[in-house]
């Protein structure tokens, strides 16, 4: 039995990087629910000897991401801006940092957990953290949109060198009420016991997502 835990359980992180022993401090109803799922899975494993594993997966992305997720929102908007179908992208906190990996790599980790001799819980992550701003910058570069950053904090914006217009801006309406500022996973346990390693680097992930949107939107 595989149970999908989440890095959102760490929330307001109490140590960096986060591993299997890091205390949880969820900052959203989603994170709170995931903590319950994580502990009830442990309880059933210990009480009834069920082969049940929880994967504490950090953010895992692909071109199939839902439109409500920030990476998909960025990749799709950048492609549309490139094609002249959209003027501007509005986002919340550009300084929020996440440990982003490729979903395909993480599914391999799930499978390896279920093939192990002993059921256990594992953090699955790349061990690298990047800001939303970095994701935007990499996406604009993939789409070959010359730009420059201006402003700080809520006033941060990306300005097109071609048109002189703001193509990315911050808006308070997209800020989370209880922000998770930074997440960085330590997946050394999975690497050692399962022999798992992420294959897809951050730049390759952004390239994959933006090019998919350029070809399909």
Short mmCIF file of C-alpha atoms in Angstrom, two decimals:
data_model
loop_
_atom_site.label_atom_id
_atom_site.label_comp_id
_atom_site.label_asym_id
_atom_site.label_seq_id
_atom_site.Cartn_x
_atom_site.Cartn_y
_atom_site.Cartn_z
CA UNK A 1 0.00 0.00 0.00
CA UNK A 2 1.39 3.39 -1.01
CA UNK A 3 0.28 6.56 0.78
CA UNK A 4 1.03 9.96 -0.75
CA UNK A 5 2.42 12.19 1.97
CA UNK A 6 3.66 15.68 1.09
CA UNK A 7 6.39 18.20 1.81
CA UNK A 8 3.54 20.57 2.74
CA UNK A 9 3.46 18.70 6.07
CA UNK A 10 6.67 20.51 7.01
CA UNK A 11 5.08 23.91 6.37
CA UNK A 12 6.78 26.43 8.64
CA UNK A 13 10.00 24.45 8.58
CA UNK A 14 11.82 23.83 11.85
CA UNK A 15 15.05 22.66 10.21
CA UNK A 16 16.66 22.71 6.77
CA UNK A 17 16.88 20.44 4.88
CA UNK A 18 13.85 18.37 5.87
CA UNK A 19 14.14 14.59 6.29
CA UNK A 20 12.00 11.75 7.63
CA UNK A 21 12.66 12.80 11.23
CA UNK A 22 11.88 16.50 10.82
CA UNK A 23 8.94 17.66 12.92
CA UNK A 24 5.80 18.57 10.97
CA UNK A 25 4.34 22.09 11.13
CA UNK A 26 1.63 22.26 8.42
CA UNK A 27 0.36 25.68 7.30
CA UNK A 28 -2.75 24.72 5.34
CA UNK A 29 -5.76 22.39 5.62
CA UNK A 30 -4.11 20.27 2.93
CA UNK A 31 -0.93 19.94 4.97
CA UNK A 32 -2.88 19.11 8.13
CA UNK A 33 -4.83 16.38 6.31
CA UNK A 34 -1.61 14.93 4.93
CA UNK A 35 -0.12 14.72 8.44
CA UNK A 36 -3.15 12.68 9.55
CA UNK A 37 -2.82 10.36 6.54
CA UNK A 38 0.88 9.93 7.23
CA UNK A 39 0.42 8.98 10.88
CA UNK A 40 -2.59 6.72 10.34
CA UNK A 41 -0.57 4.81 7.73
CA UNK A 42 2.25 4.38 10.26
CA UNK A 43 -0.29 3.25 12.86
CA UNK A 44 -1.81 0.57 10.64
CA UNK A 45 1.63 -0.64 9.56
CA UNK A 46 2.77 -1.04 13.15
CA UNK A 47 -0.54 -2.40 14.49
CA UNK A 48 -1.47 -4.85 11.74
CA UNK A 49 1.83 -5.55 10.00
CA UNK A 50 0.54 -4.08 6.74
CA UNK A 51 3.10 -3.39 4.02
CA UNK A 52 2.33 0.32 3.84
CA UNK A 53 4.74 3.04 2.74
CA UNK A 54 4.42 6.81 2.76
CA UNK A 55 6.34 8.87 0.25
CA UNK A 56 7.00 12.39 1.51
CA UNK A 57 7.23 13.84 -1.96
CA UNK A 58 8.45 17.36 -2.50
CA UNK A 59 6.99 19.34 -5.41
CA UNK A 60 6.97 17.14 -8.50
CA UNK A 61 6.05 18.69 -11.83
CA UNK A 62 5.38 17.72 -15.44
CA UNK A 63 3.54 19.09 -18.50
CA UNK A 64 0.47 17.28 -17.13
CA UNK A 65 0.29 19.52 -14.04
CA UNK A 66 -3.11 21.10 -13.36
CA UNK A 67 -3.62 24.70 -14.42
CA UNK A 68 -4.01 25.87 -10.81
CA UNK A 69 -0.39 25.02 -9.90
CA UNK A 70 2.21 27.78 -10.13
CA UNK A 71 4.67 25.93 -12.38
CA UNK A 72 1.96 25.13 -14.93
CA UNK A 73 0.58 28.64 -14.65
CA UNK A 74 4.02 30.10 -15.39
CA UNK A 75 4.87 27.76 -18.27
CA UNK A 76 1.48 28.23 -19.92
CA UNK A 77 1.46 32.02 -19.50
CA UNK A 78 4.99 32.38 -20.85
CA UNK A 79 4.05 30.37 -23.96
CA UNK A 80 0.94 32.49 -24.48
CA UNK A 81 2.89 35.72 -24.00
CA UNK A 82 5.42 34.51 -26.55
CA UNK A 83 2.61 33.89 -29.06
CA UNK A 84 0.86 37.19 -28.33
CA UNK A 85 -2.17 35.48 -26.78
CA UNK A 86 -1.64 36.92 -23.29
CA UNK A 87 -0.28 40.25 -22.10
CA UNK A 88 0.63 39.63 -18.50
CA UNK A 89 1.08 37.02 -15.77
CA UNK A 90 0.01 37.85 -12.20
CA UNK A 91 1.46 35.86 -9.32
CA UNK A 92 1.88 36.07 -5.55
CA UNK A 93 5.12 35.71 -3.60
CA UNK A 94 7.97 35.39 -6.11
CA UNK A 95 10.50 34.73 -3.34
CA UNK A 96 8.85 31.49 -2.15
CA UNK A 97 11.27 28.61 -2.65
CA UNK A 98 10.55 25.00 -3.47
CA UNK A 99 12.44 21.78 -4.15
CA UNK A 100 11.06 21.03 -7.63
CA UNK A 101 11.56 17.67 -9.34
CA UNK A 102 10.15 15.77 -12.31
CA UNK A 103 7.05 13.67 -11.60
CA UNK A 104 8.33 10.78 -13.73
CA UNK A 105 11.41 10.41 -11.52
CA UNK A 106 9.26 10.46 -8.40
CA UNK A 107 6.91 7.75 -9.66
CA UNK A 108 9.96 5.51 -10.01
CA UNK A 109 10.69 6.18 -6.33
CA UNK A 110 7.13 5.16 -5.40
CA UNK A 111 7.59 1.88 -7.24
CA UNK A 112 10.93 1.20 -5.55
CA UNK A 113 9.36 1.73 -2.11
CA UNK A 114 6.82 -0.99 -2.84
CA UNK A 115 9.52 -3.42 -4.01
CA UNK A 116 11.63 -3.03 -0.87
CA UNK A 117 11.93 -5.82 1.69
CA UNK A 118 10.72 -3.62 4.54
CA UNK A 119 7.90 -1.08 4.42
CA UNK A 120 9.05 2.38 5.44
CA UNK A 121 8.60 6.10 4.82
CA UNK A 122 10.86 8.11 2.52
CA UNK A 123 11.49 11.73 1.60
CA UNK A 124 11.69 12.09 -2.18
CA UNK A 125 13.34 15.29 -3.37
CA UNK A 126 16.14 16.71 -5.52
CA UNK A 127 18.03 18.42 -2.70
CA UNK A 128 17.97 21.73 -4.57
CA UNK A 129 15.74 24.73 -3.94
CA UNK A 130 14.67 27.42 -6.40
CA UNK A 131 12.43 30.45 -6.05
CA UNK A 132 9.29 31.17 -8.05
CA UNK A 133 11.24 34.07 -9.53
CA UNK A 134 13.94 31.67 -10.74
CA UNK A 135 11.28 29.47 -12.35
CA UNK A 136 9.86 32.51 -14.17
CA UNK A 137 13.30 33.61 -15.32
CA UNK A 138 14.21 30.16 -16.64
CA UNK A 139 10.83 29.92 -18.43
CA UNK A 140 11.22 33.29 -20.15
CA UNK A 141 14.70 32.29 -21.26
CA UNK A 142 13.44 29.00 -22.74
CA UNK A 143 10.78 30.95 -24.67
CA UNK A 144 13.44 33.43 -25.83
CA UNK A 145 11.64 36.46 -24.38
CA UNK A 146 14.20 39.20 -23.54
CA UNK A 147 13.29 40.87 -20.25
CA UNK A 148 14.64 42.57 -17.17
CA UNK A 149 13.57 42.62 -13.53
CA UNK A 150 12.54 45.79 -11.74
CA UNK A 151 11.33 46.58 -8.22
CA UNK A 152 11.38 44.62 -4.99
CA UNK A 153 8.86 42.65 -2.94
CA UNK A 154 5.27 43.24 -4.03
CA UNK A 155 6.56 45.72 -6.63
CA UNK A 156 8.75 43.15 -8.40
CA UNK A 157 7.97 42.86 -12.10
CA UNK A 158 9.47 41.52 -15.32
CA UNK A 159 9.52 44.00 -18.18
CA UNK A 160 9.74 42.98 -21.83
CA UNK A 161 12.76 44.51 -23.53
CA UNK A 162 10.85 44.39 -26.79
CA UNK A 163 7.63 46.17 -25.78
CA UNK A 164 8.68 47.87 -22.56
CA UNK A 165 5.53 46.51 -20.91
CA UNK A 166 5.23 44.57 -17.66
CA UNK A 167 4.78 40.91 -18.53
CA UNK A 168 5.00 39.52 -14.98
CA UNK A 169 3.68 41.34 -11.90
CA UNK A 170 2.96 40.55 -8.25
CA UNK A 171 -0.52 40.78 -6.80
CA UNK A 172 -1.58 40.45 -3.17
CA UNK A 173 -4.65 38.47 -4.23
CA UNK A 174 -2.39 35.48 -4.95
CA UNK A 175 -0.52 35.54 -1.63
CA UNK A 176 -1.27 32.60 0.66
CA UNK A 177 -2.71 33.50 4.10
CA UNK A 178 -0.06 31.34 5.80
CA UNK A 179 2.85 31.15 3.38
CA UNK A 180 5.32 28.28 3.29
CA UNK A 181 8.45 30.28 2.56
CA UNK A 182 10.95 27.57 1.70
CA UNK A 183 11.14 23.80 1.35
CA UNK A 184 14.28 21.74 0.77
CA UNK A 185 14.30 17.97 1.04
CA UNK A 186 16.98 15.54 2.16
CA UNK A 187 16.38 12.31 0.25
CA UNK A 188 19.59 10.59 1.35
CA UNK A 189 17.64 7.71 2.93
CA UNK A 190 15.89 6.88 -0.36
CA UNK A 191 19.15 7.18 -2.24
CA UNK A 192 20.94 4.84 0.15
CA UNK A 193 18.25 2.20 0.77
CA UNK A 194 16.26 2.27 -2.48
CA UNK A 195 19.10 3.25 -4.80
CA UNK A 196 16.94 6.06 -6.14
CA UNK A 197 18.23 9.31 -7.59
CA UNK A 198 16.47 12.12 -9.46
CA UNK A 199 17.48 12.18 -13.11
CA UNK A 200 15.96 15.47 -14.23
CA UNK A 201 17.66 18.76 -13.33
CA UNK A 202 15.76 21.99 -12.67
CA UNK A 203 16.72 23.57 -16.01
CA UNK A 204 15.62 20.46 -17.92
CA UNK A 205 12.30 20.38 -16.07
CA UNK A 206 11.53 24.01 -16.95
CA UNK A 207 12.59 23.40 -20.54
CA UNK A 208 10.27 20.38 -20.78
CA UNK A 209 7.26 22.24 -19.39
CA UNK A 210 7.65 25.44 -21.40
CA UNK A 211 8.33 23.68 -24.71
CA UNK A 212 5.24 21.52 -24.18
CA UNK A 213 3.14 24.66 -23.76
CA UNK A 214 4.73 26.31 -26.79
CA UNK A 215 3.81 23.28 -28.88
CA UNK A 216 0.30 22.78 -27.51
CA UNK A 217 -1.13 26.24 -26.83
#
